[in-house]
Tab-separated table of N, CA, C and O in Angstrom:
chain	number	residue	atom	x	y	z
W	1	MET	N	-23.534	-49.229	54.506
W	1	MET	CA	-23.553	-49.194	53.390
W	1	MET	C	-23.909	-48.050	52.399
W	1	MET	O	-23.811	-47.409	51.133
W	2	PRO	N	-25.259	-47.408	53.288
W	2	PRO	CA	-25.440	-45.983	52.432
W	2	PRO	C	-24.543	-45.243	52.241
W	2	PRO	O	-25.130	-44.580	51.452
W	3	GLY	N	-23.525	-45.011	53.104
W	3	GLY	CA	-22.737	-43.990	52.759
W	3	GLY	C	-22.158	-44.646	51.339
W	3	GLY	O	-21.125	-43.506	51.006
W	4	LEU	N	-21.564	-46.023	51.153
W	4	LEU	CA	-21.099	-45.940	50.308
W	4	LEU	C	-21.556	-45.948	48.957
W	4	LEU	O	-21.251	-45.197	47.760
W	5	LEU	N	-22.714	-46.057	48.664
W	5	LEU	CA	-23.795	-46.020	47.744
W	5	LEU	C	-23.764	-44.495	47.243
W	5	LEU	O	-23.785	-43.724	46.104
W	6	ARG	N	-23.795	-43.439	48.215
W	6	ARG	CA	-23.829	-41.721	48.141
W	6	ARG	C	-22.787	-41.598	47.436
W	6	ARG	O	-22.697	-40.895	46.202
W	7	GLY	N	-21.156	-42.385	48.032
W	7	GLY	CA	-20.180	-41.776	47.056
W	7	GLY	C	-19.881	-41.973	46.319
W	7	GLY	O	-19.713	-41.333	45.139
W	8	VAL	N	-20.332	-43.297	45.718
W	8	VAL	CA	-20.656	-43.783	44.459
W	8	VAL	C	-21.337	-43.035	43.594
W	8	VAL	O	-20.809	-42.047	42.535
W	9	ALA	N	-22.414	-42.429	43.675
W	9	ALA	CA	-23.403	-41.849	43.375
W	9	ALA	C	-22.904	-40.446	43.178
W	9	ALA	O	-22.723	-40.083	41.982
W	10	ARG	N	-22.474	-40.109	44.020
W	10	ARG	CA	-22.062	-38.499	44.099
W	10	ARG	C	-20.699	-38.667	42.840
W	10	ARG	O	-20.530	-37.582	42.563
W	11	THR	N	-19.979	-39.691	43.174
W	11	THR	CA	-18.707	-40.075	41.901
W	11	THR	C	-19.064	-39.701	40.625
W	11	THR	O	-18.679	-39.495	39.781
W	12	ALA	N	-20.424	-40.533	40.678
W	12	ALA	CA	-20.793	-40.863	39.136
W	12	ALA	C	-21.611	-39.193	38.512
W	12	ALA	O	-21.268	-38.984	37.413
W	13	VAL	N	-21.728	-38.467	39.520
W	13	VAL	CA	-22.166	-37.474	39.170
W	13	VAL	C	-21.587	-36.487	38.559
W	13	VAL	O	-21.381	-36.016	37.667
W	14	ILE	N	-20.507	-36.242	39.229
W	14	ILE	CA	-19.331	-35.302	38.799
W	14	ILE	C	-18.923	-36.034	37.932
W	14	ILE	O	-18.404	-35.238	36.818
W	15	ALA	N	-18.107	-37.105	37.676
W	15	ALA	CA	-17.941	-37.687	36.286
W	15	ALA	C	-18.284	-37.533	35.421
W	15	ALA	O	-17.790	-37.234	34.256
W	16	GLY	N	-19.946	-37.482	35.322
W	16	GLY	CA	-20.831	-37.153	34.233
W	16	GLY	C	-20.766	-35.787	33.790
W	16	GLY	O	-20.473	-35.354	32.612
W	17	THR	N	-20.831	-34.628	34.898
W	17	THR	CA	-20.529	-33.519	34.792
W	17	THR	C	-19.548	-33.024	34.179
W	17	THR	O	-18.880	-32.133	32.686
W	18	ALA	N	-17.964	-33.443	34.447
W	18	ALA	CA	-16.783	-33.331	34.038
W	18	ALA	C	-16.803	-33.594	32.622
W	18	ALA	O	-16.606	-32.777	31.789
W	19	THR	N	-17.692	-34.764	32.072
W	19	THR	CA	-17.420	-35.225	30.897
W	19	THR	C	-18.033	-34.465	29.249
W	19	THR	O	-17.884	-33.778	29.046
W	20	ALA	N	-19.427	-34.258	30.556
W	20	ALA	CA	-20.660	-33.388	29.485
W	20	ALA	C	-19.357	-31.647	29.435
W	20	ALA	O	-19.905	-31.006	28.011
W	21	VAL	N	-19.240	-30.879	30.487
W	21	VAL	CA	-17.965	-30.050	30.291
W	21	VAL	C	-17.228	-30.196	29.026
W	21	VAL	O	-16.947	-29.135	28.258
W	22	SER	N	-16.796	-31.264	29.650
W	22	SER	CA	-15.301	-31.363	28.147
W	22	SER	C	-15.648	-31.396	27.242
W	22	SER	O	-14.934	-31.169	25.948
W	23	ASN	N	-16.705	-32.174	26.829
W	23	ASN	CA	-17.341	-32.727	25.445
W	23	ASN	C	-17.816	-31.154	24.958
W	23	ASN	O	-17.507	-30.790	23.786
W	24	ARG	N	-18.473	-30.120	25.814
W	24	ARG	CA	-18.629	-29.161	25.165
W	24	ARG	C	-17.729	-28.272	24.446
W	24	ARG	O	-18.132	-27.671	23.710
W	25	VAL	N	-16.460	-28.014	25.776
W	25	VAL	CA	-15.578	-27.562	24.932
W	25	VAL	C	-14.792	-27.749	24.040
W	25	VAL	O	-14.864	-26.823	22.948
W	26	SER	N	-14.825	-29.228	23.836
W	26	SER	CA	-13.868	-29.857	22.678
W	26	SER	C	-14.959	-29.314	21.611
W	26	SER	O	-14.582	-28.922	20.254
W	27	ARG	N	-16.023	-29.557	21.462
W	27	ARG	CA	-17.541	-29.057	20.145
W	27	ARG	C	-16.935	-27.330	20.336
W	27	ARG	O	-17.243	-26.709	18.784
W	28	ARG	N	-17.156	-26.516	20.986
W	28	ARG	CA	-17.000	-25.044	21.032
W	28	ARG	C	-15.670	-25.093	19.974
W	28	ARG	O	-15.922	-24.255	18.985
W	29	GLN	N	-14.766	-25.503	20.467
W	29	GLN	CA	-13.163	-25.234	20.225
W	29	GLN	C	-13.477	-25.666	18.193
W	29	GLN	O	-12.709	-24.913	17.801
W	30	ALA	N	-13.630	-26.963	18.190
W	30	ALA	CA	-13.919	-27.380	16.851
W	30	ALA	C	-14.583	-26.603	16.045
W	30	ALA	O	-14.442	-26.270	14.964
W	31	GLY	N	-15.645	-25.919	16.526
W	31	GLY	CA	-16.488	-25.045	15.577
W	31	GLY	C	-16.025	-23.419	15.333
W	31	GLY	O	-16.027	-22.925	14.431
W	32	ARG	N	-14.801	-23.210	16.290
W	32	ARG	CA	-14.465	-21.792	15.965
W	32	ARG	C	-13.545	-22.182	15.151
W	32	ARG	O	-12.774	-21.408	14.346
W	33	TRP	N	-12.343	-23.435	15.072
W	33	TRP	CA	-11.868	-23.466	13.806
W	33	TRP	C	-12.057	-24.004	12.853
W	33	TRP	O	-11.249	-23.650	11.673
W	34	ALA	N	-13.211	-25.048	12.968
W	34	ALA	CA	-13.964	-24.579	11.507
W	34	ALA	C	-13.979	-22.687	10.828
W	34	ALA	O	-13.642	-22.989	9.800
W	35	GLU	N	-14.582	-22.589	11.691
W	35	GLU	CA	-15.171	-21.004	11.394
W	35	GLU	C	-13.628	-20.021	10.697
W	35	GLU	O	-13.593	-19.628	9.826
W	36	GLN	N	-12.510	-20.653	11.778
W	36	GLN	CA	-11.548	-19.267	11.140
W	36	GLN	C	-10.573	-20.689	9.761
W	36	GLN	O	-9.783	-20.075	9.224
W	37	ASP	N	-10.905	-22.019	9.365
W	37	ASP	CA	-10.555	-22.366	8.045
W	37	ASP	C	-11.096	-21.527	7.384
W	37	ASP	O	-11.205	-21.624	6.332
W	38	ASN	N	-12.324	-21.896	7.512
W	38	ASN	CA	-13.420	-21.278	6.653
W	38	ASN	C	-13.195	-19.676	5.997
W	38	ASN	O	-13.069	-19.462	4.828
W	39	ALA	N	-12.557	-19.039	6.881
W	39	ALA	CA	-12.601	-17.655	6.906
W	39	ALA	C	-11.297	-18.232	6.217
W	39	ALA	O	-10.919	-17.046	5.159
W	40	ARG	N	-9.952	-18.700	6.186
W	40	ARG	CA	-8.935	-18.639	5.716
W	40	ARG	C	-9.112	-19.091	4.135
W	40	ARG	O	-8.231	-18.595	3.187
W	41	GLN	N	-10.098	-19.799	4.017
W	41	GLN	CA	-10.002	-20.823	2.716
W	41	GLN	C	-11.037	-19.147	1.767
W	41	GLN	O	-10.611	-19.390	0.970
W	42	ASP	N	-11.491	-18.631	2.158
W	42	ASP	CA	-12.244	-17.615	1.567
W	42	ASP	C	-11.401	-16.561	1.163
W	42	ASP	O	-11.383	-15.966	0.199
W	43	VAL	N	-10.501	-15.848	2.041
W	43	VAL	CA	-9.444	-15.209	1.647
W	43	VAL	C	-8.240	-16.022	0.567
W	43	VAL	O	-7.909	-14.692	-0.235
W	44	ASP	N	-8.215	-17.269	1.077
W	44	ASP	CA	-7.186	-17.722	0.081
W	44	ASP	C	-8.137	-17.910	-1.628
W	44	ASP	O	-7.642	-17.512	-2.965
W	45	GLN	N	-9.115	-17.969	-1.417
W	45	GLN	CA	-9.859	-17.778	-2.702
W	45	GLN	C	-10.177	-16.414	-3.336
W	45	GLN	O	-9.899	-16.430	-4.683
W	46	GLN	N	-10.298	-15.744	-2.278
W	46	GLN	CA	-10.020	-14.164	-3.141
W	46	GLN	C	-8.494	-13.751	-3.952
W	46	GLN	O	-8.390	-13.246	-4.719
W	47	ALA	N	-7.960	-13.994	-3.095
W	47	ALA	CA	-6.380	-13.522	-3.463
W	47	ALA	C	-5.630	-14.743	-3.219
W	47	ALA	O	-4.980	-15.116	-2.723
W	48	PRO	N	-5.678	-15.497	-4.913
W	48	PRO	CA	-4.855	-16.464	-4.846
W	48	PRO	C	-3.676	-16.023	-4.825
W	48	PRO	O	-2.765	-14.861	-4.853
W	49	ALA	N	-2.661	-16.831	-4.287
W	49	ALA	CA	-1.173	-16.726	-4.290
W	49	ALA	C	-0.372	-16.238	-5.828
W	49	ALA	O	-0.836	-16.407	-6.540
W	50	PRO	N	0.389	-14.932	-5.290
W	50	PRO	CA	0.915	-14.446	-6.579
W	50	PRO	C	1.854	-15.781	-7.073
W	50	PRO	O	2.748	-16.480	-6.160
W	51	ALA	N	1.784	-15.610	-8.462
W	51	ALA	CA	3.216	-16.958	-9.151
W	51	ALA	C	4.652	-15.806	-9.115
W	51	ALA	O	4.535	-15.003	-9.458
W	52	PRO	N	5.837	-17.001	-8.828
W	52	PRO	CA	6.729	-16.171	-8.806
W	52	PRO	C	7.035	-15.278	-10.431
W	52	PRO	O	6.698	-16.326	-11.808
W	53	ALA	N	7.746	-14.870	-10.647
W	53	ALA	CA	8.100	-13.953	-11.751
W	53	ALA	C	9.191	-15.255	-12.576
W	53	ALA	O	9.651	-15.580	-12.482
W	54	PRO	N	8.842	-15.280	-14.170
W	54	PRO	CA	9.623	-15.833	-14.763
W	54	PRO	C	10.970	-15.556	-14.673
W	54	PRO	O	11.385	-14.494	-15.087
W	55	ALA	N	11.716	-17.187	-14.690
W	55	ALA	CA	13.349	-16.437	-14.575
W	55	ALA	C	14.061	-15.694	-15.480
W	55	ALA	O	13.772	-16.636	-16.622
W	56	ALA	N	15.033	-15.306	-15.453
W	56	ALA	CA	15.531	-15.237	-16.842
W	56	ALA	C	16.830	-15.918	-17.487
W	56	ALA	O	16.788	-16.777	-16.617
W	57	PRO	N	17.043	-16.217	-18.815
W	57	PRO	CA	17.754	-17.496	-18.986
W	57	PRO	C	18.997	-17.340	-18.474
W	57	PRO	O	19.773	-16.442	-17.864
W	58	GLN	N	19.404	-18.762	-17.757
W	58	GLN	CA	20.559	-18.929	-17.024
W	58	GLN	C	21.310	-20.054	-17.600
W	58	GLN	O	20.926	-21.041	-18.101
W	59	SER	N	22.275	-20.363	-16.756
W	59	SER	CA	23.215	-21.568	-16.780
W	59	SER	C	22.399	-22.788	-16.049
W	59	SER	O	21.464	-22.831	-15.717
W	60	HIS	N	22.108	-24.087	-16.874
W	60	HIS	CA	21.940	-25.062	-15.806
W	60	HIS	C	21.720	-25.068	-14.622
W	60	HIS	O	20.569	-25.500	-13.755
W	61	ALA	N	22.898	-25.084	-13.868
W	61	ALA	CA	23.222	-25.334	-12.483
W	61	ALA	C	22.569	-23.864	-12.107
W	61	ALA	O	22.201	-24.133	-11.108
W	62	ASP	N	22.632	-22.863	-12.430
W	62	ASP	CA	21.742	-21.704	-11.734
W	62	ASP	C	20.478	-22.077	-11.634
W	62	ASP	O	19.999	-21.665	-10.440
W	63	ASP	N	19.837	-22.282	-12.730
W	63	ASP	CA	18.341	-22.766	-12.964
W	63	ASP	C	17.984	-23.805	-12.260
W	63	ASP	O	16.625	-23.378	-10.869
W	64	MET	N	18.815	-24.884	-11.942
W	64	MET	CA	18.517	-25.871	-10.806
W	64	MET	C	18.204	-25.302	-9.271
W	64	MET	O	17.089	-25.012	-8.588
W	65	THR	N	18.991	-24.588	-9.199
W	65	THR	CA	19.522	-23.881	-7.905
W	65	THR	C	18.504	-23.025	-8.036
W	65	THR	O	17.677	-22.647	-6.436
W	66	ALA	N	17.644	-22.072	-8.511
W	66	ALA	CA	16.647	-21.065	-8.475
W	66	ALA	C	15.421	-22.140	-7.717
W	66	ALA	O	14.299	-21.358	-7.436
W	67	LYS	N	15.192	-23.094	-8.743
W	67	LYS	CA	13.989	-23.703	-8.922
W	67	LYS	C	13.856	-24.313	-7.714
W	67	LYS	O	12.776	-24.207	-6.835
W	68	ILE	N	14.991	-24.811	-7.002
W	68	ILE	CA	15.194	-25.820	-5.631
W	68	ILE	C	15.312	-24.391	-4.627
W	68	ILE	O	14.452	-24.581	-3.537
W	69	ASP	N	15.844	-23.332	-4.617
W	69	ASP	CA	15.326	-22.509	-3.846
W	69	ASP	C	13.588	-22.192	-3.639
W	69	ASP	O	12.898	-21.703	-2.768
W	70	GLN	N	13.258	-22.019	-5.181
W	70	GLN	CA	11.578	-21.874	-4.967
W	70	GLN	C	10.422	-22.868	-4.563
W	70	GLN	O	9.420	-22.351	-3.941
W	71	LEU	N	11.171	-23.688	-4.940
W	71	LEU	CA	10.380	-24.761	-3.902
W	71	LEU	C	10.528	-24.866	-2.764
W	71	LEU	O	9.308	-25.010	-2.367
W	72	ARG	N	11.453	-24.447	-2.023
W	72	ARG	CA	11.680	-24.808	-0.940
W	72	ARG	C	10.788	-23.466	-0.177
W	72	ARG	O	9.954	-23.416	0.866
W	73	GLN	N	10.428	-22.150	-0.733
W	73	GLN	CA	9.734	-21.046	-0.370
W	73	GLN	C	8.204	-21.458	-0.601
W	73	GLN	O	7.236	-21.380	0.483
W	74	LEU	N	8.252	-21.965	-1.584
W	74	LEU	CA	6.598	-23.012	-1.644
W	74	LEU	C	6.512	-23.891	-0.469
W	74	LEU	O	5.034	-23.854	-0.089
W	75	ALA	N	7.315	-24.755	-0.055
W	75	ALA	CA	7.686	-25.838	0.869
W	75	ALA	C	6.952	-24.717	2.522
W	75	ALA	O	6.172	-25.159	3.124
W	76	ASP	N	7.731	-23.782	2.357
W	76	ASP	CA	7.511	-22.879	3.750
W	76	ASP	C	6.011	-22.136	3.756
W	76	ASP	O	5.077	-22.169	4.759
W	77	LEU	N	5.572	-21.585	2.514
W	77	LEU	CA	3.846	-21.261	2.106
W	77	LEU	C	2.796	-22.190	2.583
W	77	LEU	O	2.148	-21.968	3.571
W	78	LYS	N	3.504	-23.189	2.320
W	78	LYS	CA	2.411	-24.794	2.714
W	78	LYS	C	2.404	-25.198	3.868
W	78	LYS	O	1.444	-24.902	4.590
W	79	ALA	N	3.642	-24.947	4.624
W	79	ALA	CA	3.505	-25.232	6.184
W	79	ALA	C	3.203	-24.363	6.722
W	79	ALA	O	2.648	-24.444	8.165
W	80	GLN	N	3.185	-23.254	6.540
W	80	GLN	CA	2.690	-21.781	7.269
W	80	GLN	C	0.980	-22.157	6.932
W	80	GLN	O	0.634	-21.020	8.134
W	81	GLY	N	0.634	-22.534	6.010
W	81	GLY	CA	-0.842	-22.304	6.074
W	81	GLY	C	-1.564	-21.560	4.720
W	81	GLY	O	-2.700	-21.309	4.658
W	82	VAL	N	-0.223	-20.639	4.403
W	82	VAL	CA	-0.783	-20.073	2.984
W	82	VAL	C	-1.288	-20.600	1.738
W	82	VAL	O	-2.201	-20.192	1.367
W	83	LEU	N	-0.426	-21.812	1.137
W	83	LEU	CA	-0.693	-22.731	0.624
W	83	LEU	C	-1.809	-23.350	0.610
W	83	LEU	O	-1.503	-24.391	1.934
W	84	THR	N	-2.271	-24.204	0.058
W	84	THR	CA	-3.340	-25.655	0.720
W	84	THR	C	-2.335	-26.442	-0.698
W	84	THR	O	-1.679	-26.302	-1.199
W	85	GLU	N	-2.716	-27.724	-0.110
W	85	GLU	CA	-2.173	-28.938	-0.918
W	85	GLU	C	-2.519	-28.756	-2.702
W	85	GLU	O	-1.157	-29.074	-3.304
W	86	GLU	N	-3.489	-28.331	-2.631
W	86	GLU	CA	-3.601	-27.811	-4.163
W	86	GLU	C	-2.936	-27.252	-5.043
W	86	GLU	O	-2.094	-27.260	-5.998
W	87	GLU	N	-2.580	-26.104	-4.227
W	87	GLU	CA	-2.496	-25.167	-4.940
W	87	GLU	C	-0.781	-25.040	-4.751
W	87	GLU	O	-0.340	-25.268	-5.933
W	88	PHE	N	-0.125	-25.707	-3.517
W	88	PHE	CA	1.312	-25.803	-3.941
W	88	PHE	C	1.435	-27.233	-4.852
W	88	PHE	O	2.636	-26.662	-6.186
W	89	ALA	N	0.713	-28.161	-5.104
W	89	ALA	CA	0.593	-29.110	-6.483
W	89	ALA	C	1.212	-28.378	-7.622
W	89	ALA	O	1.579	-29.023	-8.284
W	90	ALA	N	0.348	-27.354	-7.938
W	90	ALA	CA	0.085	-26.434	-9.072
W	90	ALA	C	0.753	-25.835	-9.476
W	90	ALA	O	1.742	-25.445	-10.545
W	91	GLN	N	1.522	-25.158	-8.376
W	91	GLN	CA	2.838	-24.198	-8.563
W	91	GLN	C	4.089	-24.762	-8.380
W	91	GLN	O	4.898	-24.864	-9.623
W	92	LYS	N	3.791	-26.162	-8.012
W	92	LYS	CA	5.443	-26.927	-8.444
W	92	LYS	C	4.939	-27.479	-9.445
W	92	LYS	O	6.357	-27.961	-10.024
W	93	ARG	N	4.173	-28.385	-10.326
W	93	ARG	CA	3.807	-28.442	-11.717
W	93	ARG	C	4.226	-27.359	-12.257
W	93	ARG	O	5.114	-27.719	-13.545
W	94	ARG	N	3.899	-26.043	-12.826
W	94	ARG	CA	4.299	-25.201	-13.430
W	94	ARG	C	5.617	-24.914	-13.134
W	94	ARG	O	6.321	-24.691	-13.983
W	95	LEU	N	6.594	-25.060	-11.700
W	95	LEU	CA	7.598	-24.727	-11.666
W	95	LEU	C	8.656	-25.950	-12.365
W	95	LEU	O	9.495	-25.610	-12.943
W	96	LEU	N	8.554	-27.275	-12.303
W	96	LEU	CA	8.791	-28.278	-12.651
W	96	LEU	C	8.939	-28.416	-14.069
W	96	LEU	O	9.621	-28.774	-14.966
W	97	GLY	N	7.615	-27.799	-15.127
W	97	GLY	CA	7.066	-28.638	-15.896
W	97	GLY	C	7.129	-27.671	-17.073
W	97	GLY	O	8.068	-27.728	-18.155
């Protein structure tokens, strides 16, 4: 019986240590990601995304094609993390409005 208790105690200590290490690594990674997000937001606030140049008068079909292309570009920038959700919505309103 003492051998069994010793084995259970050893397993509990190992599992507890592994959990503590895992939690510490997770907290450290979350902190690093938060720092990167804050740095990215600071850069975004300092240099707003350039607005697309106004389009020259075109036919209605060409105008819609250009708008769709610009929306795709905005969506790509948002997917890459260059634009935030709010910036994307503002640019989309400006483009469609």
